[in-house]
Short mmCIF file of C-alpha atoms and ligand atoms in Angstrom, two decimals:
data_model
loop_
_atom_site.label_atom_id
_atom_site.label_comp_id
_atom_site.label_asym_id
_atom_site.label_seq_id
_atom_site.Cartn_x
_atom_site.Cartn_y
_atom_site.Cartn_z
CA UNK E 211 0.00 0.00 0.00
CA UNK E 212 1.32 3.24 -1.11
CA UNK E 213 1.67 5.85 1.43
CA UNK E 214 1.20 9.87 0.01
CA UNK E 215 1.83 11.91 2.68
CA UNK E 216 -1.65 13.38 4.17
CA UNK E 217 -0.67 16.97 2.99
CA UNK E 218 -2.32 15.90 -0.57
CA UNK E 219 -5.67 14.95 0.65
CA UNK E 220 -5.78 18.63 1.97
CA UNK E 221 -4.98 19.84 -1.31
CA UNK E 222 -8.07 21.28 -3.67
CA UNK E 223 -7.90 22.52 -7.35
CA UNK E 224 -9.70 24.84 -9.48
CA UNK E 225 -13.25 23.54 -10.98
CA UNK E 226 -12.88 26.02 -13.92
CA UNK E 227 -10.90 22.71 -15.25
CA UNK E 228 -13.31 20.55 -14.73
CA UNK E 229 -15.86 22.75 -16.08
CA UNK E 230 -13.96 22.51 -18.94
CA UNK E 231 -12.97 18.85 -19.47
CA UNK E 232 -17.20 18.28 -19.54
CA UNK E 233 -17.83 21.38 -21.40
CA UNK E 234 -15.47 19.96 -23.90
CA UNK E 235 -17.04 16.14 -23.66
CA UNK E 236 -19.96 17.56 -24.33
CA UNK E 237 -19.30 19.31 -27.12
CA UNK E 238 -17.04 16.07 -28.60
CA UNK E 239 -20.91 14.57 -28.23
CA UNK E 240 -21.89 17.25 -30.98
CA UNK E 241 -23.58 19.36 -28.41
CA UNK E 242 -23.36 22.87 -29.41
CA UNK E 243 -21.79 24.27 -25.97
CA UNK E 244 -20.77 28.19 -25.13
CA UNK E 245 -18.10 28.34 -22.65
CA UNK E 246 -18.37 31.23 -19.97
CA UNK E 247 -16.20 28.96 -17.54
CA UNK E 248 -12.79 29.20 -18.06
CA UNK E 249 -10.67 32.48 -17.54
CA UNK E 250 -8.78 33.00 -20.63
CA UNK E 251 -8.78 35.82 -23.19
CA UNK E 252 -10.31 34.32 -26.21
CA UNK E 253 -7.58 36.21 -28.42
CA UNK E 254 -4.02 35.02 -29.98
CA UNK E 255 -1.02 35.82 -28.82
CA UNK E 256 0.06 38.87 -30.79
CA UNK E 257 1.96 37.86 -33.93
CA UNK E 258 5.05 39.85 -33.08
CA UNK E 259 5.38 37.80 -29.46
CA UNK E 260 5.29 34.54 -31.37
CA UNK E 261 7.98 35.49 -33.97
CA UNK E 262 9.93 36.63 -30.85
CA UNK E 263 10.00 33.09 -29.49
CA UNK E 264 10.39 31.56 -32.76
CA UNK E 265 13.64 33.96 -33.74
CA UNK E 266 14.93 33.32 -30.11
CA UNK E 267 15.07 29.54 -30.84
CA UNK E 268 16.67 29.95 -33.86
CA UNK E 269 19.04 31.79 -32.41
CA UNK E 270 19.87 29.39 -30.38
CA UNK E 271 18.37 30.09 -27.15
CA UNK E 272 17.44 26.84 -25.79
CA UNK E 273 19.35 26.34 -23.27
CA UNK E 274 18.89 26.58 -19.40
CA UNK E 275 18.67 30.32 -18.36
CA UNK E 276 19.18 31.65 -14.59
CA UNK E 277 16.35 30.00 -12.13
CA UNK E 278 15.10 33.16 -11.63
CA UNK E 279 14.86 34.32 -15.16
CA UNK E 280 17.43 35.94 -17.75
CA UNK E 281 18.50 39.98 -17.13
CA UNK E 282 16.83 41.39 -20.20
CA UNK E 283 13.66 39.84 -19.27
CA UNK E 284 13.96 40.99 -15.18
CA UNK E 285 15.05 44.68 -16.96
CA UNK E 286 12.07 44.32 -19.38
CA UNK E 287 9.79 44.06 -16.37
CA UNK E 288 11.37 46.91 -14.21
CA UNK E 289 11.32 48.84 -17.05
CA UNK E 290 7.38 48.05 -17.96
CA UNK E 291 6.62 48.80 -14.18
CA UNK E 292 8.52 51.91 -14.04
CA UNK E 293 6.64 53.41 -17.27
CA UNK E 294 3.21 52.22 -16.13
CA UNK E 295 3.62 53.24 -12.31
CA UNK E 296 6.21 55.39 -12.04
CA UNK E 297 7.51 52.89 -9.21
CA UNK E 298 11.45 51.63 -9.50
CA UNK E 299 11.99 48.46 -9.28
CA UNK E 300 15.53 46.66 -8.86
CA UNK E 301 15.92 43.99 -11.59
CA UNK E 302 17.88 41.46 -8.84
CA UNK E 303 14.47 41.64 -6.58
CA UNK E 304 12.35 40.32 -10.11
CA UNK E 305 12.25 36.83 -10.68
CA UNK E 306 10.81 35.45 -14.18
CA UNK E 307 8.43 32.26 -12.93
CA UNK E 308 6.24 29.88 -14.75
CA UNK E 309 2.93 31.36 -14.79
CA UNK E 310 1.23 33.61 -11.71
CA UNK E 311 0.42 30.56 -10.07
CA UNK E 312 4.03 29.82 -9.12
CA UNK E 313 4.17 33.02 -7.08
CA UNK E 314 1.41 32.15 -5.29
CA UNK E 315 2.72 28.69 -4.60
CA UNK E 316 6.10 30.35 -3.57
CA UNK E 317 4.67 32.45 -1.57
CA UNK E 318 2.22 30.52 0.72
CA UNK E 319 4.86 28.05 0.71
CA UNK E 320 7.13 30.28 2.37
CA UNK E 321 4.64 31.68 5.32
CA UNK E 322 2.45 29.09 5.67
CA UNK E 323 3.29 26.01 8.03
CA UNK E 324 0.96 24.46 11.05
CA UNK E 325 -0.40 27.12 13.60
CA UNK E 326 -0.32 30.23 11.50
CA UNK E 327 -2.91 32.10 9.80
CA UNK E 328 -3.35 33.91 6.54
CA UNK E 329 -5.67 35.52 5.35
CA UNK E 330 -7.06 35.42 1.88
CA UNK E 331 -10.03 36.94 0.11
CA UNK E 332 -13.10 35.05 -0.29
CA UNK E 333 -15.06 34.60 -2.58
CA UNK E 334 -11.47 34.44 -4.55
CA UNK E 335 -9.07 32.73 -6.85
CA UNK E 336 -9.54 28.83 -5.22
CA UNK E 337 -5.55 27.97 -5.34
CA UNK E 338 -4.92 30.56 -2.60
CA UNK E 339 -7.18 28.51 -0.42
CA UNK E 340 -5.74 25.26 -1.52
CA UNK E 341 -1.90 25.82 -1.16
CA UNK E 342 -2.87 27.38 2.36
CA UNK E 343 -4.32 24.04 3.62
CA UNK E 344 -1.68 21.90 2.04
CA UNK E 345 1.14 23.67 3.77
CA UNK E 346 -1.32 23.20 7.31
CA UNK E 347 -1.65 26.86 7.90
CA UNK E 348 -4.86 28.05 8.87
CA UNK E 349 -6.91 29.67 6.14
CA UNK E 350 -8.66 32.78 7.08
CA UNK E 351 -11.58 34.34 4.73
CA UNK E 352 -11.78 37.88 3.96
CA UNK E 353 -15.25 37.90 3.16
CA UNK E 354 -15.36 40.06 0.06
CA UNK E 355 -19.08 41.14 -0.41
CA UNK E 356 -21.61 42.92 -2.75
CA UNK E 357 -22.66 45.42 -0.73
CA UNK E 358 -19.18 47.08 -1.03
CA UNK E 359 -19.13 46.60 -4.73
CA UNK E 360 -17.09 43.34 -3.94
CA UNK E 361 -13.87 45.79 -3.02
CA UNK E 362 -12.31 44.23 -0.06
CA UNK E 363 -12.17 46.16 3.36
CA UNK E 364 -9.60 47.72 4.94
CA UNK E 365 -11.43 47.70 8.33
CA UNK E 366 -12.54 44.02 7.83
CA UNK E 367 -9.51 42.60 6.63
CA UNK E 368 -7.31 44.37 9.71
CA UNK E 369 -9.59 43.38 11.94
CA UNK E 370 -8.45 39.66 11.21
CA UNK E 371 -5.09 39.90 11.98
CA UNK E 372 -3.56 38.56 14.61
CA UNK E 373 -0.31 37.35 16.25
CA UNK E 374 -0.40 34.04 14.56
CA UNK E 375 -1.72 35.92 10.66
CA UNK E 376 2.05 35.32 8.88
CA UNK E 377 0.10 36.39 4.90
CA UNK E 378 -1.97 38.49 4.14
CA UNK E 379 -3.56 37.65 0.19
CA UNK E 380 -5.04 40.28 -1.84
CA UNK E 381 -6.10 40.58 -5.49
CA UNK E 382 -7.47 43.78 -7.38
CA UNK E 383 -8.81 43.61 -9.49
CA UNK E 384 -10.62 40.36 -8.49
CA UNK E 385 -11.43 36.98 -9.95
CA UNK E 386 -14.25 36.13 -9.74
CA UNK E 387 -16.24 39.28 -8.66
CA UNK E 388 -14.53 41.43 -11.47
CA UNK E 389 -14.46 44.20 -8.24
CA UNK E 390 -11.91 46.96 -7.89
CA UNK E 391 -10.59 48.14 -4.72
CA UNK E 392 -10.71 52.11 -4.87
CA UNK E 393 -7.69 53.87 -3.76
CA UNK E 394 -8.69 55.27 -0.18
CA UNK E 395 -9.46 51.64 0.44
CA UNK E 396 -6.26 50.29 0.05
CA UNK E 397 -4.40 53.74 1.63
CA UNK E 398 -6.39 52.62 4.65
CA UNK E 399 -5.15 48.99 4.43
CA UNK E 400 -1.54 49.88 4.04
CA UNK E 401 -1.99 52.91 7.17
CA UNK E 402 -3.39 50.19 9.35
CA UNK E 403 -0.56 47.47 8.73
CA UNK E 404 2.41 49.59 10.00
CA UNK E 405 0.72 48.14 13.33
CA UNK E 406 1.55 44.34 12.21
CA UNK E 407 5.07 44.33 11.16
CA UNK E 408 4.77 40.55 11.28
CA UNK E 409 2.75 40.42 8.16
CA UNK E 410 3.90 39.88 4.84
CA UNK E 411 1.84 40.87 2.11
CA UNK E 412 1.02 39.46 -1.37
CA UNK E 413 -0.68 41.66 -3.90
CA UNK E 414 -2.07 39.16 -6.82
CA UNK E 415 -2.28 42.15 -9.70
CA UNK E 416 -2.64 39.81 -12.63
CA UNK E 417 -5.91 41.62 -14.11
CA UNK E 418 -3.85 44.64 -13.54
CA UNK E 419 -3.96 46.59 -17.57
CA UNK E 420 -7.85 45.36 -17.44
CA UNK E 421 -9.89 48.07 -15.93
CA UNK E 422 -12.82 49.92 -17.26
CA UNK E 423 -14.71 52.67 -16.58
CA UNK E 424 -11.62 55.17 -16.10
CA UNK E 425 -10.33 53.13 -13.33
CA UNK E 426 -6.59 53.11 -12.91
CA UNK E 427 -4.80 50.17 -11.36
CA UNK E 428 -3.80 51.12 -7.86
CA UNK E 429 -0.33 48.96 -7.12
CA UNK E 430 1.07 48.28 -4.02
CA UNK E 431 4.48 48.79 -5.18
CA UNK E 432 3.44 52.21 -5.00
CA UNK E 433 3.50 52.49 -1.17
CA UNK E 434 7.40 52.44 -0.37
CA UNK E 435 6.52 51.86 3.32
CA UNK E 436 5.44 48.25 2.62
CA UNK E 437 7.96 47.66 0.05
CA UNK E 438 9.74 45.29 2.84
CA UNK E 439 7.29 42.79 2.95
CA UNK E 440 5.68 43.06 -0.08
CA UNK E 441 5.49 40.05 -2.76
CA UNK E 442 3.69 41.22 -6.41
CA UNK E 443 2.06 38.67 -8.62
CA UNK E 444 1.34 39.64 -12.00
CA UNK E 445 2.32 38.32 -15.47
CA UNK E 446 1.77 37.82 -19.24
CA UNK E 447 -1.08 35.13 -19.13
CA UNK E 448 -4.46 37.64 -19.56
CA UNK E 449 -2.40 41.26 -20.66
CA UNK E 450 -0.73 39.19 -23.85
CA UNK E 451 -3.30 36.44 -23.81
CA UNK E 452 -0.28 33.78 -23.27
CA UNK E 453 -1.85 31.84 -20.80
CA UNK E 454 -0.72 28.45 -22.58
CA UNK E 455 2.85 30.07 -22.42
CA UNK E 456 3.48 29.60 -18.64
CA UNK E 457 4.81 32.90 -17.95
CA UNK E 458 4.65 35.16 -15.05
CA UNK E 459 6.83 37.86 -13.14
CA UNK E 460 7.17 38.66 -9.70
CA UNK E 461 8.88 41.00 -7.52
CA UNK E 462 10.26 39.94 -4.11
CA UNK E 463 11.21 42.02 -0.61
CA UNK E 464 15.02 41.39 0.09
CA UNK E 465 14.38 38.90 2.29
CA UNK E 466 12.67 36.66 0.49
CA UNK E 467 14.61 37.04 -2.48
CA UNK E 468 16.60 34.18 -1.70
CA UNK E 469 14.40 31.54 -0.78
CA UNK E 470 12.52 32.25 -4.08
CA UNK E 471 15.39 31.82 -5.89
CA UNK E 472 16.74 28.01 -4.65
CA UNK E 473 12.53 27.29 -4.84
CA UNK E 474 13.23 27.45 -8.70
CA UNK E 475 16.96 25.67 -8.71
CA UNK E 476 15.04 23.15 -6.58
CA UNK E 477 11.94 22.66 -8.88
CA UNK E 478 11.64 24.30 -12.35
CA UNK E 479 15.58 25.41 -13.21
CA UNK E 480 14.04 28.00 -15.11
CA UNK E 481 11.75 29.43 -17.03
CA UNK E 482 11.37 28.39 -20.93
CA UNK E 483 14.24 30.38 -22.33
CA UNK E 484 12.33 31.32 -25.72
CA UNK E 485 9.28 32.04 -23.53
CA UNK E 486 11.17 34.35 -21.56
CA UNK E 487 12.41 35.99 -25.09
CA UNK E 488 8.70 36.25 -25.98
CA UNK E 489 8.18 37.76 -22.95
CA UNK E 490 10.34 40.91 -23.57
CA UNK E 491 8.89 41.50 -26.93
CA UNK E 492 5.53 41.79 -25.16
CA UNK E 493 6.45 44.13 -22.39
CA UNK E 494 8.76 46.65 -24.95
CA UNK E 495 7.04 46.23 -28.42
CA UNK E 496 3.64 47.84 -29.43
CA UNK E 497 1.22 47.34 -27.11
CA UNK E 498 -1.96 47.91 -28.80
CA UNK E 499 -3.24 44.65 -29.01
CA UNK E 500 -3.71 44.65 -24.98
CA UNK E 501 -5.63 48.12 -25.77
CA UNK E 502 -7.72 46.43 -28.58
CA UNK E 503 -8.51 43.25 -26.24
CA UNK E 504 -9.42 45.40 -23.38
CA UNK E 505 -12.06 47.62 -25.07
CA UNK E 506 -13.23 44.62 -26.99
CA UNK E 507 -13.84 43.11 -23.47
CA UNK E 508 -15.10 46.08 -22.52
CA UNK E 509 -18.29 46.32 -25.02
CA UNK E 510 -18.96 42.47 -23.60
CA UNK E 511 -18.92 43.58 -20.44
CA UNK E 512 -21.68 46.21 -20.74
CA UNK E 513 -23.42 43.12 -22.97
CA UNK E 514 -23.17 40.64 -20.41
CA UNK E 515 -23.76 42.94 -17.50
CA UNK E 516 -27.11 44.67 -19.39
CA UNK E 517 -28.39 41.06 -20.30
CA UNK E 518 -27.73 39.13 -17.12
CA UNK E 519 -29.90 42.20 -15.46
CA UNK E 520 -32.54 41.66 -18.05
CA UNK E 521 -33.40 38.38 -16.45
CA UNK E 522 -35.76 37.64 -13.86
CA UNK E 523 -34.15 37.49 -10.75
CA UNK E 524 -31.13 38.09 -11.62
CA UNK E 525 -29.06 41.12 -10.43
CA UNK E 526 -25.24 41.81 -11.44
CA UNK E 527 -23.15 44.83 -10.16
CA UNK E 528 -20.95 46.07 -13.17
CA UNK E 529 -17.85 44.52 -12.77
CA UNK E 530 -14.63 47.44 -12.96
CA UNK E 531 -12.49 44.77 -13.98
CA UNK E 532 -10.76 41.50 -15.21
CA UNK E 533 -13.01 39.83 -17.27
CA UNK E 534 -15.75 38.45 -15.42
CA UNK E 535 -19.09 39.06 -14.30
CA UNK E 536 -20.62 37.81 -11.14
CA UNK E 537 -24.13 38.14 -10.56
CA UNK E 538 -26.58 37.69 -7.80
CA UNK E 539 -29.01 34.56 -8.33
CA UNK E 540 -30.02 34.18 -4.91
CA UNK E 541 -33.63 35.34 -5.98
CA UNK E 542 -34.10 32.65 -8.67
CA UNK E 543 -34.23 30.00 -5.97
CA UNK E 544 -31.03 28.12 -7.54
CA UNK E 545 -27.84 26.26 -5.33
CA UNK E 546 -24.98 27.94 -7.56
CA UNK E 547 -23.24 25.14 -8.54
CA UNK E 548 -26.40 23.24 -9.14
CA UNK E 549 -27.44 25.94 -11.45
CA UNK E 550 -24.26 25.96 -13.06
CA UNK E 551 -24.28 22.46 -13.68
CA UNK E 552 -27.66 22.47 -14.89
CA UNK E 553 -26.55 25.35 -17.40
CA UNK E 554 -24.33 23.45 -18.60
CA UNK E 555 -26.13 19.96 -18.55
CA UNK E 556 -29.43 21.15 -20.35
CA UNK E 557 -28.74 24.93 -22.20
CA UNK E 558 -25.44 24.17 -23.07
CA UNK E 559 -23.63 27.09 -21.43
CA UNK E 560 -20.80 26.91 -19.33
CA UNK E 561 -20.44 28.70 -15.75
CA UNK E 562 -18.68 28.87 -12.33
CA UNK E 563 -20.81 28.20 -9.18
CA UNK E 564 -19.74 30.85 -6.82
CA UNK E 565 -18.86 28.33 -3.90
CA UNK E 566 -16.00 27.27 -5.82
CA UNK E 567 -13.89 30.01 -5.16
CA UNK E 568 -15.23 29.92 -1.70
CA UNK E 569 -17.30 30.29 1.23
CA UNK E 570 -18.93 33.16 0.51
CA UNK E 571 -19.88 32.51 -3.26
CA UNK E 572 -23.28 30.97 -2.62
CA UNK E 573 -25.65 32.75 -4.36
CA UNK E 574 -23.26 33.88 -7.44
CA UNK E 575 -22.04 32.15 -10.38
CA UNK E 576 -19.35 33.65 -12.33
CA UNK E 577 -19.34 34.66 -15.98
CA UNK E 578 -16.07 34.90 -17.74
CA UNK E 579 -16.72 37.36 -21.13
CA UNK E 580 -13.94 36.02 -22.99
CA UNK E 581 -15.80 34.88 -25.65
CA UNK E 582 -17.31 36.54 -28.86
CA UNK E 583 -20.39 39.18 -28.37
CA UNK E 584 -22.41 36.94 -30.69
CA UNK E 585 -21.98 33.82 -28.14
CA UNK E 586 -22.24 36.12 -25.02
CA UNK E 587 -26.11 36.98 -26.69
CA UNK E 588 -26.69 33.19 -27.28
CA UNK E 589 -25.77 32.52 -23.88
CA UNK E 590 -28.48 35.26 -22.24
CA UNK E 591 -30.87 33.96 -24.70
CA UNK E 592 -30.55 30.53 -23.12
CA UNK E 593 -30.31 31.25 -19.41
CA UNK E 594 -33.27 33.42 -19.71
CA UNK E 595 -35.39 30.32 -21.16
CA UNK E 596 -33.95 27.95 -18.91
CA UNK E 597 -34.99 30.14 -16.03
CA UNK E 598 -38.01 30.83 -17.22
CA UNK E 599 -38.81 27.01 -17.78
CA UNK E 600 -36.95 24.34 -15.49
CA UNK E 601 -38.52 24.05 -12.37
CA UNK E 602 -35.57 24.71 -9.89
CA UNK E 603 -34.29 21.57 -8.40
N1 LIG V 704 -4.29 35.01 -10.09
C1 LIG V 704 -5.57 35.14 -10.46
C2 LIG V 704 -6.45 36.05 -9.69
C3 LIG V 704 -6.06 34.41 -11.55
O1 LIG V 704 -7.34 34.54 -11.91
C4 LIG V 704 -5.19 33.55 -12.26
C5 LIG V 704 -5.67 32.74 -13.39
O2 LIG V 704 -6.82 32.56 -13.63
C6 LIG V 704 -3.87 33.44 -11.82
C7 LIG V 704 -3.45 34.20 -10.74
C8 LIG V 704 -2.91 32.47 -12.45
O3 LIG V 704 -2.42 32.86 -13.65
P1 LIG V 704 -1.46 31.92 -14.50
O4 LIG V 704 -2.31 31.24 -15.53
O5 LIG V 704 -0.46 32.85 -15.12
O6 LIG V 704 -0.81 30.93 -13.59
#
């Protein structure tokens, strides 16, 4: 009898991936099946990022690179961050890391271990949970609600620390909720942790260039008194639509730095090294193909959002960001995930139930509008009639 150590029954996974393995049996069946589920921008990579990778091969770049990630790729980042926030950024504190995921992973690994706390926002991206529980930390919800136009709270989310709260795990804007955290939120946040020193902090930016509405990204990095303990997530995945590339960048406090560093001798060596290449073309060539994908998902989002509202029972806020919309079906009488499953089962359109990415998300299901206008109006057309027929179960 094989013995896995019990850490790996504790740890979850993310049921947009199983969403999609049955959206995509389904549709192998010949069922004609619109997929809201999964959380990637329905657009190529742009052609000039590809031919980057493909020269950089040619050239002979195949090799392995340094764990953390070749110069010109941690300069391409500092340089991208210092044009965009105005923020420096020392190149030796980047590291270049296989997809956002991995600085999550790093991360929680790092602060999490039996009879500590952190804190992480809920409803929210379900791997923060999961990593917490397999390192045996304690996983503490932020409850991140409607009422506050699913921001998160500064006054809430203090209130949870502790002595034992080691992380602290926040993400604006938000999967699922699509919510922005305004600025005098987040000013409050950072004001109120100079009182826990003992906290580090991890600022999951990924959806950072996708804002609407004249919102501008608010970055941590731009509050030099937390710069110590600060760990940014972000990366090339939704901005360049590379999601399939495995590419993401973070930037580490000094003392971290390290243990980051002999994570990635100790697991993945290093990034791709063409990947990497691609990844410099995106941050320094043209970038209007992030503006064009943004204000394409930015006439779905007012679709979506003015259709889901045209339902009965239905309410949505209008998500500020990412690309998702999350709306209320409390008043239909539907168990989320039993209304996303019957979506799926019987009108052929893919969803999230809201209690996967958490406590909180009963009464939500989530929306993702990467997909074409045409399929986002299918998909309303057949949620309406479903609602308006099956007798809720
Ligand atoms: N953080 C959030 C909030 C996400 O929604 C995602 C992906 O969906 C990630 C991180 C992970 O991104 P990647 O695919 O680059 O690992």
């Amino acid at each position: 009898m094989l013995e896995i150590v019990p850490a790996f029954a504790r740890i979850g996974e993310e049921n947009a991936f199983a969403v999609l393995a049955r959206a995509t049996e389904l549709a192998r069946q010949g069922r004609d099946i619109i997929n809201l589920g999964i959380g990637q921008p329905d657009f190529r990579t742009p052609d000039h990022i590809v031919e980057a990778a493909v020269k950089a091969l040619r050239d002979g770049h195949h090799g392995y690179t340094p764990a953390t990630g070749i110069l010109p790729a941690r300069e391409a980042v500092a340089r991208d961050v210092h044009r965009r926030y105005g923020v420096e950024v020392n190149p030796e504190r980047v590291a270049i890391v296989p997809g956002g995921k991995v600085t999550m992973f790093a991360a929680i690994l790092m602060f999490g271990q039996p009879g500590v706390e952190i804190l992480y926002p809920d409803p929210g991206f379900p791997i923060y949970r999961s990593m917490i529980e397999f390192t045996g930390a304690t996983p503490i919800p932020v409850p991140i609600r409607e009422e506050n136009g699913f921001a998160f709270s500064a006054e809430e989310t203090l209130s949870l620390i502790n002595e034992k709260t080691r992380l602290l795990i926040i993400n604006s804007p938000a999967n699922p909720t699509g919510g922005v955290t305004p600025k005098a939120e987040i000013d409050k946040l950072v004001a109120g942790l100079q009182r826990f020193s003992h906290v580090a902090l991890m600022s999951d930016e990924i959806y950072d260039q996708m804002t609407y509405d004249g919102e501008n990204h608010v970055t941590l990095l731009a509050y030099p008194e937390i710069r110590d303990r600060l760990i940014l997530l972000n990366g090339w995945s939704k901005t360049y639509a590379m999601t399939g590339w495995r590419m993401g960048w973070s930037i580490w406090p000094d003392a971290c730095y390290e243990a980051m560093r002999k994570l990635a001798v100790n697991c993945w060596s290093c990034v791709n090294a063409p990947a990497q290449w691609a990844g410099i073309a995106a941050l320094e060539g043209p970038q209007d193909a992030v503006h064009a994908m943004v204000a394409e998902f930015d006439r779905r989002r007012k679709a979506v959002v003015a259709g889901l509202n045209r339902l009965s029972n239905v309410t949505c806020l209008t998500p500020k960001g990412a690309f998702y919309a999350y709306p209320n079906i409390k008043a239909t009488g539907w168990k989320a995930k039993k209304l996303a499953a019957q979506l799926l089962e019987e009108a052929g359109v893919a969803t999230i139930g809201g209690p996967d990415f958490g406590v909180h998300g009963e009464g939500y299901i989530r929306l993702s509008y990467a997909n074409s206008l045409e399929n986002i109006e299918r998909a309303l057309e057949r949620m309406g009639d479903f609602l308006a027929k099956a007798p809720v179960t």
